[in-house]
Short mmCIF file of C-alpha atoms in Angstrom, two decimals:
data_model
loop_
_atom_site.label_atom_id
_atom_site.label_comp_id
_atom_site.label_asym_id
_atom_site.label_seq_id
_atom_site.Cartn_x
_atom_site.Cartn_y
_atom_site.Cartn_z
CA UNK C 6 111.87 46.48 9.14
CA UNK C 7 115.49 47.42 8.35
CA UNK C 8 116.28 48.12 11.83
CA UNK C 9 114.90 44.99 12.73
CA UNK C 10 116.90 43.23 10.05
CA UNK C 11 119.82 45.06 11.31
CA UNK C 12 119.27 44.05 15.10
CA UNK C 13 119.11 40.53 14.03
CA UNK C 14 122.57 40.89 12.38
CA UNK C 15 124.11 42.19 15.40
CA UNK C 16 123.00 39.46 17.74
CA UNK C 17 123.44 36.93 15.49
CA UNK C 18 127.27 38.61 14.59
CA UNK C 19 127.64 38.75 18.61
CA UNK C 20 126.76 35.01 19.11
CA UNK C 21 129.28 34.01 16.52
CA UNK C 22 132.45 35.31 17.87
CA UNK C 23 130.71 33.24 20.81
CA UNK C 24 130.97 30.42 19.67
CA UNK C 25 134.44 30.48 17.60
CA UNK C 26 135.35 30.72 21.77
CA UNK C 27 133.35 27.69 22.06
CA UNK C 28 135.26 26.43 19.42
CA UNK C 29 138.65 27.02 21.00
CA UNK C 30 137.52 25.50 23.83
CA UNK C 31 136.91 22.13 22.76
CA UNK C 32 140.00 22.18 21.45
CA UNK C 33 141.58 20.93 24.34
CA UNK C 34 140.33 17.45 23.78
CA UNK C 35 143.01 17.52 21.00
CA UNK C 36 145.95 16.90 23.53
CA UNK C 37 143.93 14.81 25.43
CA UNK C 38 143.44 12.69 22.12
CA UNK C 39 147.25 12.75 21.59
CA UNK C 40 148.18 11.91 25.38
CA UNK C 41 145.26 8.96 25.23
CA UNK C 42 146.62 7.02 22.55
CA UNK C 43 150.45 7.60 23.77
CA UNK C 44 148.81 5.61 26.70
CA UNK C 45 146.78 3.21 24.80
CA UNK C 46 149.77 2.08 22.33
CA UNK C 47 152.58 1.27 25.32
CA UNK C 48 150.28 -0.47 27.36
CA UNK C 49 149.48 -2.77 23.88
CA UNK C 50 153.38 -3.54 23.68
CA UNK C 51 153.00 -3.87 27.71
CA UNK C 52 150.82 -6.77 27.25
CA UNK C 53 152.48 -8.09 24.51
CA UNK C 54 155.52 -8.88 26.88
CA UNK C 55 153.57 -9.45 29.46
CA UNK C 56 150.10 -10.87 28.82
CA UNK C 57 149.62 -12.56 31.99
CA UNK C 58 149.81 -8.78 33.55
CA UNK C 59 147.53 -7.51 31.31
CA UNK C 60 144.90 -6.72 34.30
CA UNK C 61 147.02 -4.85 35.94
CA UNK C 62 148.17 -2.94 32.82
CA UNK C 63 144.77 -2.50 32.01
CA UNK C 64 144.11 -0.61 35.09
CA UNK C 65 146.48 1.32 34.84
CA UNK C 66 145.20 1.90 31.59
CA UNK C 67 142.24 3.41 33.08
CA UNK C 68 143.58 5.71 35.93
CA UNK C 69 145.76 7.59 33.25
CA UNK C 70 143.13 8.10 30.81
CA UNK C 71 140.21 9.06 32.90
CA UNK C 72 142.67 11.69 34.30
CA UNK C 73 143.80 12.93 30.34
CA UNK C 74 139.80 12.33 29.55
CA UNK C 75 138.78 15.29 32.84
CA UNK C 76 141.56 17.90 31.36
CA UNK C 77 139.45 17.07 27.11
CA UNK C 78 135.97 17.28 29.69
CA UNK C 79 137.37 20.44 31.43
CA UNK C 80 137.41 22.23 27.87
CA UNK C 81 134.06 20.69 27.17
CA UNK C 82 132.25 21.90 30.22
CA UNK C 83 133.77 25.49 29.22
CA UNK C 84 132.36 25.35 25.32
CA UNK C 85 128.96 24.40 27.11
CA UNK C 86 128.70 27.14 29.17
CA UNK C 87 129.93 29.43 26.62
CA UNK C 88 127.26 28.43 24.49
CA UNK C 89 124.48 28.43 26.99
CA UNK C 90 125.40 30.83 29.70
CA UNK C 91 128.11 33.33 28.43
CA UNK T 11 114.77 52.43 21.74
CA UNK T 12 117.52 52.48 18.94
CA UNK T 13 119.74 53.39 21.81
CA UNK T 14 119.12 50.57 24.44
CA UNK T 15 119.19 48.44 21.54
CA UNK T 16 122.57 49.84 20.65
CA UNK T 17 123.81 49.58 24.21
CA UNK T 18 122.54 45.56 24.58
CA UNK T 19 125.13 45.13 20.90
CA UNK T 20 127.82 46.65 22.60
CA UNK T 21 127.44 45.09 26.14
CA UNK T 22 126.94 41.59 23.86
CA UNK T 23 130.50 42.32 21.99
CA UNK T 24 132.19 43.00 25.04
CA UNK T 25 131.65 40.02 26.98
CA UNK T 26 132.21 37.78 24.05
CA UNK T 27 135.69 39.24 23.61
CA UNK T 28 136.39 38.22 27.26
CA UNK T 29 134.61 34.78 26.49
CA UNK T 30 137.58 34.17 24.01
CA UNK T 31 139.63 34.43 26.19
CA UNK T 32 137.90 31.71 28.13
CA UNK T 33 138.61 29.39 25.27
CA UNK T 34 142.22 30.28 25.39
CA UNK T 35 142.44 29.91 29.08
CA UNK T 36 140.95 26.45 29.26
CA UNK T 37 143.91 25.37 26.45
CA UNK T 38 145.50 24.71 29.17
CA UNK T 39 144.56 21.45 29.67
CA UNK T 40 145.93 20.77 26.07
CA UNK T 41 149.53 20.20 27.50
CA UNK T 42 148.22 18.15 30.47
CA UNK T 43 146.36 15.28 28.05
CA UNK T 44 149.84 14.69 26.42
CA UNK T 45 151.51 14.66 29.87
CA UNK T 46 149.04 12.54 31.47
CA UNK T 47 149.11 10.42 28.32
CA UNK T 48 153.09 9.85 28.34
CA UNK T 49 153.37 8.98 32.11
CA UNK T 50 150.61 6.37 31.25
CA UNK T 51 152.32 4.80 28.75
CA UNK T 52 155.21 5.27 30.57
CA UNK T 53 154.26 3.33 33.45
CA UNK T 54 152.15 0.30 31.40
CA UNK T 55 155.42 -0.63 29.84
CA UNK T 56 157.21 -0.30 33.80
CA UNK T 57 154.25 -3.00 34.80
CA UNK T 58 155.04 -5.57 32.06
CA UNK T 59 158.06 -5.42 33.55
CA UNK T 60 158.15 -5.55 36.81
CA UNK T 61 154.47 -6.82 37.58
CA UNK T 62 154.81 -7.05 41.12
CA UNK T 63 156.01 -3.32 41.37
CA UNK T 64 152.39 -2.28 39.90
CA UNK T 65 151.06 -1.06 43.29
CA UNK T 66 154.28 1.49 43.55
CA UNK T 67 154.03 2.54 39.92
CA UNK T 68 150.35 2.97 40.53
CA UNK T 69 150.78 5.29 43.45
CA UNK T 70 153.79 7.06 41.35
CA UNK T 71 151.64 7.52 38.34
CA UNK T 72 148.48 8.84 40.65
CA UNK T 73 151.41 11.20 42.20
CA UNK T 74 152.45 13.03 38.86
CA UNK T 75 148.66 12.94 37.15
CA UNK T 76 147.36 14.84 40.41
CA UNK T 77 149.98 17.37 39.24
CA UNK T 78 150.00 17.44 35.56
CA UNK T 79 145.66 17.63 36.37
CA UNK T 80 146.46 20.36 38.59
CA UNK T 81 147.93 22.88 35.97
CA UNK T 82 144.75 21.85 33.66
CA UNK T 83 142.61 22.75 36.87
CA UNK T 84 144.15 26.44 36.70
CA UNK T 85 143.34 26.79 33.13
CA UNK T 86 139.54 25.49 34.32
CA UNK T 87 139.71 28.41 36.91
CA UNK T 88 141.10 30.68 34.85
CA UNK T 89 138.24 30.08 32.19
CA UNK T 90 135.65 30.22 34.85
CA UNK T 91 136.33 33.10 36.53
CA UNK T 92 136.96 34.97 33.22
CA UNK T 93 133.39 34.15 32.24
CA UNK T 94 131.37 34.12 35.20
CA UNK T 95 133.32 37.54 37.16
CA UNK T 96 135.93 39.05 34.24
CA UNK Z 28 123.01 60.02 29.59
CA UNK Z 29 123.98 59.02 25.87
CA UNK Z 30 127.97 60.24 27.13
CA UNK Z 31 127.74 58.01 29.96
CA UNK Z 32 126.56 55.08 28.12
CA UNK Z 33 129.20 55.43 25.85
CA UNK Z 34 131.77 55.24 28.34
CA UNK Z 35 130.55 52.48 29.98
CA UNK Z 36 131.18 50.67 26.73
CA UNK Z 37 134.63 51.56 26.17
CA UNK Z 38 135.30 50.40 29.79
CA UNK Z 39 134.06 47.14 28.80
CA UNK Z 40 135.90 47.00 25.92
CA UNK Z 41 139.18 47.55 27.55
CA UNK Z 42 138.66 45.02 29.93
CA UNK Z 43 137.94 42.51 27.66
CA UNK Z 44 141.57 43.02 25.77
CA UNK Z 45 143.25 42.46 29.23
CA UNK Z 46 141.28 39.72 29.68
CA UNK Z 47 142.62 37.70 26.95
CA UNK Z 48 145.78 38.68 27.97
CA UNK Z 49 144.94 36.06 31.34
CA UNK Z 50 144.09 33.63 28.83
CA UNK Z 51 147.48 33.91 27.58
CA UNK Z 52 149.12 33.89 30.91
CA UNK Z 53 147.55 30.82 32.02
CA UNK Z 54 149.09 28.96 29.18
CA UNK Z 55 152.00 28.94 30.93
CA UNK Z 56 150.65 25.55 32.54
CA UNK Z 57 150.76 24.08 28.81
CA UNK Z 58 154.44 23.40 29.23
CA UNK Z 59 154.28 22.38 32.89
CA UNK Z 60 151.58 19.93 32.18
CA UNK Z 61 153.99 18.02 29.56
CA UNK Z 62 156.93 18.26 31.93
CA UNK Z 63 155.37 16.37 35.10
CA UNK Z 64 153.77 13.52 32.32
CA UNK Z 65 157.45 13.17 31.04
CA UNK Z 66 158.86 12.97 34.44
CA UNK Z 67 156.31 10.80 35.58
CA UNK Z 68 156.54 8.78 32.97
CA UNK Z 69 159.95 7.91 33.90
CA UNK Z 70 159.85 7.58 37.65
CA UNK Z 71 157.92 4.85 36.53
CA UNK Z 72 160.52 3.24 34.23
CA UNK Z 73 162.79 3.97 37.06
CA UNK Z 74 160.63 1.89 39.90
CA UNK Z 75 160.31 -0.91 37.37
CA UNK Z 76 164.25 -1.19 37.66
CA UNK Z 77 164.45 -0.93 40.84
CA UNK Z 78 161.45 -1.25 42.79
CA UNK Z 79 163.56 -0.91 46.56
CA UNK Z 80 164.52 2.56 45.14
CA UNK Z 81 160.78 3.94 45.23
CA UNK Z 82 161.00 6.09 47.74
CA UNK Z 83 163.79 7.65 46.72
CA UNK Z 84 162.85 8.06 43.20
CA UNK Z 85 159.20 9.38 44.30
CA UNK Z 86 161.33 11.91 46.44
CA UNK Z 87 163.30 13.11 43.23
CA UNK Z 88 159.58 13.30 41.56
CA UNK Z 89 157.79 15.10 43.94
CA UNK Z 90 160.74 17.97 44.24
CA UNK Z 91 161.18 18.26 40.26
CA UNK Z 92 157.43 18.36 39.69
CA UNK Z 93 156.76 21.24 42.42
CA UNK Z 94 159.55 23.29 40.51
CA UNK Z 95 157.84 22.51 37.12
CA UNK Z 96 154.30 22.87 38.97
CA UNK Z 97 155.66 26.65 39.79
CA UNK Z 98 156.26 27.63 36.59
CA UNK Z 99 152.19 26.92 35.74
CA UNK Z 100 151.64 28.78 39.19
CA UNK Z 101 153.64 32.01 37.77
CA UNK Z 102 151.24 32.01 35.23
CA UNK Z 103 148.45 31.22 37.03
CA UNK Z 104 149.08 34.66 39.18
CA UNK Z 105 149.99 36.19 36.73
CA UNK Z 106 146.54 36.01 35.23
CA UNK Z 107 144.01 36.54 38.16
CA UNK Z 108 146.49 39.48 38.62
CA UNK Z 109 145.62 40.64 35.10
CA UNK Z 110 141.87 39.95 35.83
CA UNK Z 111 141.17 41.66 39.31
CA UNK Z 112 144.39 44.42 39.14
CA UNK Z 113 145.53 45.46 35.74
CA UNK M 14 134.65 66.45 30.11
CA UNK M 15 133.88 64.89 27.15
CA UNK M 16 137.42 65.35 26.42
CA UNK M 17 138.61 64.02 29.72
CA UNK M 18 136.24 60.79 29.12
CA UNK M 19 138.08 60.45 25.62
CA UNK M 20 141.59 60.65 27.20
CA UNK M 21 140.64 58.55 29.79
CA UNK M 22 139.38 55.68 27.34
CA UNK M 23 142.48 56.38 25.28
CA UNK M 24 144.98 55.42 28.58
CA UNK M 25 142.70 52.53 29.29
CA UNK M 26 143.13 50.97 25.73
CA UNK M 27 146.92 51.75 25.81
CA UNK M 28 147.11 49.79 28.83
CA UNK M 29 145.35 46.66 27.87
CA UNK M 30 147.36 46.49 24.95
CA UNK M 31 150.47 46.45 27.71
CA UNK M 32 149.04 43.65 29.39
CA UNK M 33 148.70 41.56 26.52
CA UNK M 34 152.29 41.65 26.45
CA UNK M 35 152.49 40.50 29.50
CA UNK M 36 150.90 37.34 28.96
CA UNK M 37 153.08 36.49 26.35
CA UNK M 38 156.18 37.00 28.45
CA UNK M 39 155.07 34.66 31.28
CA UNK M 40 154.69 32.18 28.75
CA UNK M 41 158.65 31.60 28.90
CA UNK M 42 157.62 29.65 31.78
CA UNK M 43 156.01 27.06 28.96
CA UNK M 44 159.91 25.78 28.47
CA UNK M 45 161.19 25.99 32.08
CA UNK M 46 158.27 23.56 32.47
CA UNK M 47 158.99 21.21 29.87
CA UNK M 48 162.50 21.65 30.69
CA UNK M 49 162.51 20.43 34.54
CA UNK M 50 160.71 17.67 33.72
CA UNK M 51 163.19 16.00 31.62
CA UNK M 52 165.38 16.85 34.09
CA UNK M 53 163.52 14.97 36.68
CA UNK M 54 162.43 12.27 34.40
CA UNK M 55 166.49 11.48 33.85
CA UNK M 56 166.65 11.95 37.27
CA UNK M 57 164.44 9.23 38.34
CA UNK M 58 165.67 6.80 35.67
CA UNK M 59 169.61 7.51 37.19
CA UNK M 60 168.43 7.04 40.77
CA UNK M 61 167.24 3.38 39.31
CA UNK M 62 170.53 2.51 38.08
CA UNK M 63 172.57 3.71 41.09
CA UNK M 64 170.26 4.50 43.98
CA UNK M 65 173.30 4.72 46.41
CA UNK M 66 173.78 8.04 44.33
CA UNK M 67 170.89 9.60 44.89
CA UNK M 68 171.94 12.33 47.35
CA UNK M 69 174.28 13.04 44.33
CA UNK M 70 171.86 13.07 41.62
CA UNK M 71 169.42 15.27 43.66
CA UNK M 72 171.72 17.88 44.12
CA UNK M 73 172.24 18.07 40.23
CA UNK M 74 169.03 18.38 39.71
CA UNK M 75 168.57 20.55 42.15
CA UNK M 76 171.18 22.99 40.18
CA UNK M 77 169.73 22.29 36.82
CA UNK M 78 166.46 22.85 38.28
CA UNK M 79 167.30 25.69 39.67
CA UNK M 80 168.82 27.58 36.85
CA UNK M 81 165.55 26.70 34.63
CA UNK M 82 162.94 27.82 36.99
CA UNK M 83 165.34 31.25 36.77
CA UNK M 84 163.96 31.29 33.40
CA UNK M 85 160.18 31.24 33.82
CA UNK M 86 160.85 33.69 36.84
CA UNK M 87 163.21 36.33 34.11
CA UNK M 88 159.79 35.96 32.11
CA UNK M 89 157.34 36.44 35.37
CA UNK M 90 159.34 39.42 36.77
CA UNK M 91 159.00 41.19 33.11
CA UNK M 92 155.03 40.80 33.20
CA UNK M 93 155.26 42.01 36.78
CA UNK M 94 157.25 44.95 35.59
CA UNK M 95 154.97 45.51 32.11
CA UNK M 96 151.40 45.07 34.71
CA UNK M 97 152.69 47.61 37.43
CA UNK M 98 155.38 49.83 35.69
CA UNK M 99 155.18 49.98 32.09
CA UNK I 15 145.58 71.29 24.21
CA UNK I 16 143.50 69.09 21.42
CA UNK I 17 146.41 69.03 19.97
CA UNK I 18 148.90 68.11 22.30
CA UNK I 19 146.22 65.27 24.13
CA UNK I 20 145.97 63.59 20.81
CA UNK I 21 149.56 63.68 20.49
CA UNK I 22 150.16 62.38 24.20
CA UNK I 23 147.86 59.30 22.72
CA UNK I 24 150.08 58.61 20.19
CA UNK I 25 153.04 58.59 22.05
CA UNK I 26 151.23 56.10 24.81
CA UNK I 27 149.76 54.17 21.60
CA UNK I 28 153.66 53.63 20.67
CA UNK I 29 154.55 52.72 23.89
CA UNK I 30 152.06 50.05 24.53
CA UNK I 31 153.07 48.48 20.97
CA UNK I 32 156.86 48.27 22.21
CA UNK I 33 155.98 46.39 25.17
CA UNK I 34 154.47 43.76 23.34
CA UNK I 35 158.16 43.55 22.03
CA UNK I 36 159.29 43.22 25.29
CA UNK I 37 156.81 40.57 25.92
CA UNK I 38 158.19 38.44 22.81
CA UNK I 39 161.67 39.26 23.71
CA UNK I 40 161.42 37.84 27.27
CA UNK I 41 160.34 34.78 25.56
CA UNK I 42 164.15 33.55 24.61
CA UNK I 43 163.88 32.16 28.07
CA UNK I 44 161.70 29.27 26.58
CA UNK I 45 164.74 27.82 24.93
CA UNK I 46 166.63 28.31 27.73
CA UNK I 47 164.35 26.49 30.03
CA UNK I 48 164.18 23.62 27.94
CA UNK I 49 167.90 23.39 27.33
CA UNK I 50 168.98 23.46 30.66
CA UNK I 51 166.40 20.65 31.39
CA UNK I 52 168.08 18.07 28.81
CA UNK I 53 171.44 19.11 30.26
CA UNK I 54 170.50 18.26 33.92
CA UNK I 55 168.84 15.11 33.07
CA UNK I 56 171.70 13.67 30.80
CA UNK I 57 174.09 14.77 33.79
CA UNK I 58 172.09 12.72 35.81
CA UNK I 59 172.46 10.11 33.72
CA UNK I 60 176.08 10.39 33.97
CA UNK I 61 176.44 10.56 37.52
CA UNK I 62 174.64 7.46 37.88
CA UNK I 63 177.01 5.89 35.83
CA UNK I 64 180.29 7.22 37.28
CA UNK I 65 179.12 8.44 40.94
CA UNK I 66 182.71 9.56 41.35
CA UNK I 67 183.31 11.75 38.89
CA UNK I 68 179.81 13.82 40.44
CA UNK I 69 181.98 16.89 41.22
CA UNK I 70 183.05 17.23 37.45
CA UNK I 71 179.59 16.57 36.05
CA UNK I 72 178.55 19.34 38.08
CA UNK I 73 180.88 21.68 36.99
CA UNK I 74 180.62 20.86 33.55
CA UNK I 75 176.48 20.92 34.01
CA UNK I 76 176.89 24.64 35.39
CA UNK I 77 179.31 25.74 32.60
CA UNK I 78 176.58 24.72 30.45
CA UNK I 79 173.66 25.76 32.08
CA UNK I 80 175.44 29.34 32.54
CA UNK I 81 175.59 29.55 28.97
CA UNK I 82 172.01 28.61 28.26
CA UNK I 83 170.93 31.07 31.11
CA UNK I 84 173.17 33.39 29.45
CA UNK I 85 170.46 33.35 26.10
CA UNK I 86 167.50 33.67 28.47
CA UNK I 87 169.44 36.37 30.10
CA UNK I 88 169.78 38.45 26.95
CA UNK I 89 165.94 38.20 26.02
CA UNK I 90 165.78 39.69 29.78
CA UNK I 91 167.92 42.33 29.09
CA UNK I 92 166.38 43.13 25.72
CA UNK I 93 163.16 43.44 27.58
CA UNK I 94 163.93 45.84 30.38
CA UNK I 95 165.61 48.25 27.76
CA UNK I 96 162.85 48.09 25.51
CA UNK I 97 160.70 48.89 28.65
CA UNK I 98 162.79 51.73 30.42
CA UNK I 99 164.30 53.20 27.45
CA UNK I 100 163.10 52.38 24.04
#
């Protein structure tokens, strides 16, 4: 039973410094986060000088952050497969 | 049985080492959000401005995201290949 | 058999302290990332001005952003050198 | 051979340790990045104002550029050197 | 020979921790990099504003950016001799 035991905290102590990767992964959704509402806060003054091009701005609203949203799912596919496969 | 057991603890450790790695790699894409995120913002004030410019800004803005994505991409890579062949 | 098994290990081990050395490397694309969103950012300011000038200014784009795009690629080799050389 | 093994082992961790430090000096590419693309983002905004110029303001940039990405490539010739020499 | 292997570790063991300071030294190109990129965009600027005067822009723009190249330059320097000789 004390090997056992001891087994258990090795695999357990192994899937931790796992997951702290994991952890560091995800992190990359933090620029993302910044780069998104850089975005999101010009194209609010956009409209306010121009609401009759706020289509438009809204678009391009979208292209830029579904980019900056693949580079935050990029890090999130990698903390996925670090947990699950690695 | 000690011994394989031993063996499977260290073979564990070692490839989550590597796998932190992984989660430094994919950090990449950190600095691509913000970029991504500025040249959106960037160009959603250049649209209230100039409305009828927005299919050139578009096509600008596509332009530097593909290459802002693209150093995010070689983090993705990098990650991958560190976990699946590394 | 116990000797061999050992070594094994500390192969592994070493591998997995270069390999977060690639991790490192391929950070290099952090920088590069913010660089192409900042000069994106104002090619698009700059075609709002003066939307005739877009070729031009997309010219000036596309030959900064391959110089700041090789700066992520130096890291990028130097990393998958790190992984499958060093 | 037990004693070779150990030696060996010991080279093999001396040398990872080397290569970390080669990750970190391709980083200096991190600022040659960030650095071209203000460059080019001033570029872009001067080629608005004056578009006549822009042979002119290419060429500058072209020097700046230039003399930056001689920067990330001091930092990628060291982690060349520190991989293959050191 | 026990003796003298162990102390042939310790000498590589040293050796691997000075490259590391190599690595970090190499890094003074970051500031560089970034330096040289605000220089080259505000002489942009400039030149867009007095086209004529392009020829003393540059000169003044590579004055500068030799001097900024000359910091990177030292971190270079400091890296090779801590490589070769220290």
């Amino acid at each position: 039973m004390p090997r056992s035991h001891e087994k258990n905290f090795q695999e357990e102590t192994t899937m931790s410094i796992g997951i702290i990767a994991a952890g560091l992964a995800v992190l990359t959704g933090f620029g993302a986060g910044i780069g998104i509402g850089i975005a999101t806060g010009h194209a609010s003054d956009a409209i306010a000088r121009q609401p009759e091009a706020s289509g438009k701005i809204n678009s391009t609203l979208l292209l830029g952050c579904a980019m900056a949203e693949g580079t935050a799912i990029f890090g999130f596919i990698t903390a996925l497969i670090i947990i699950f496969v690695g």
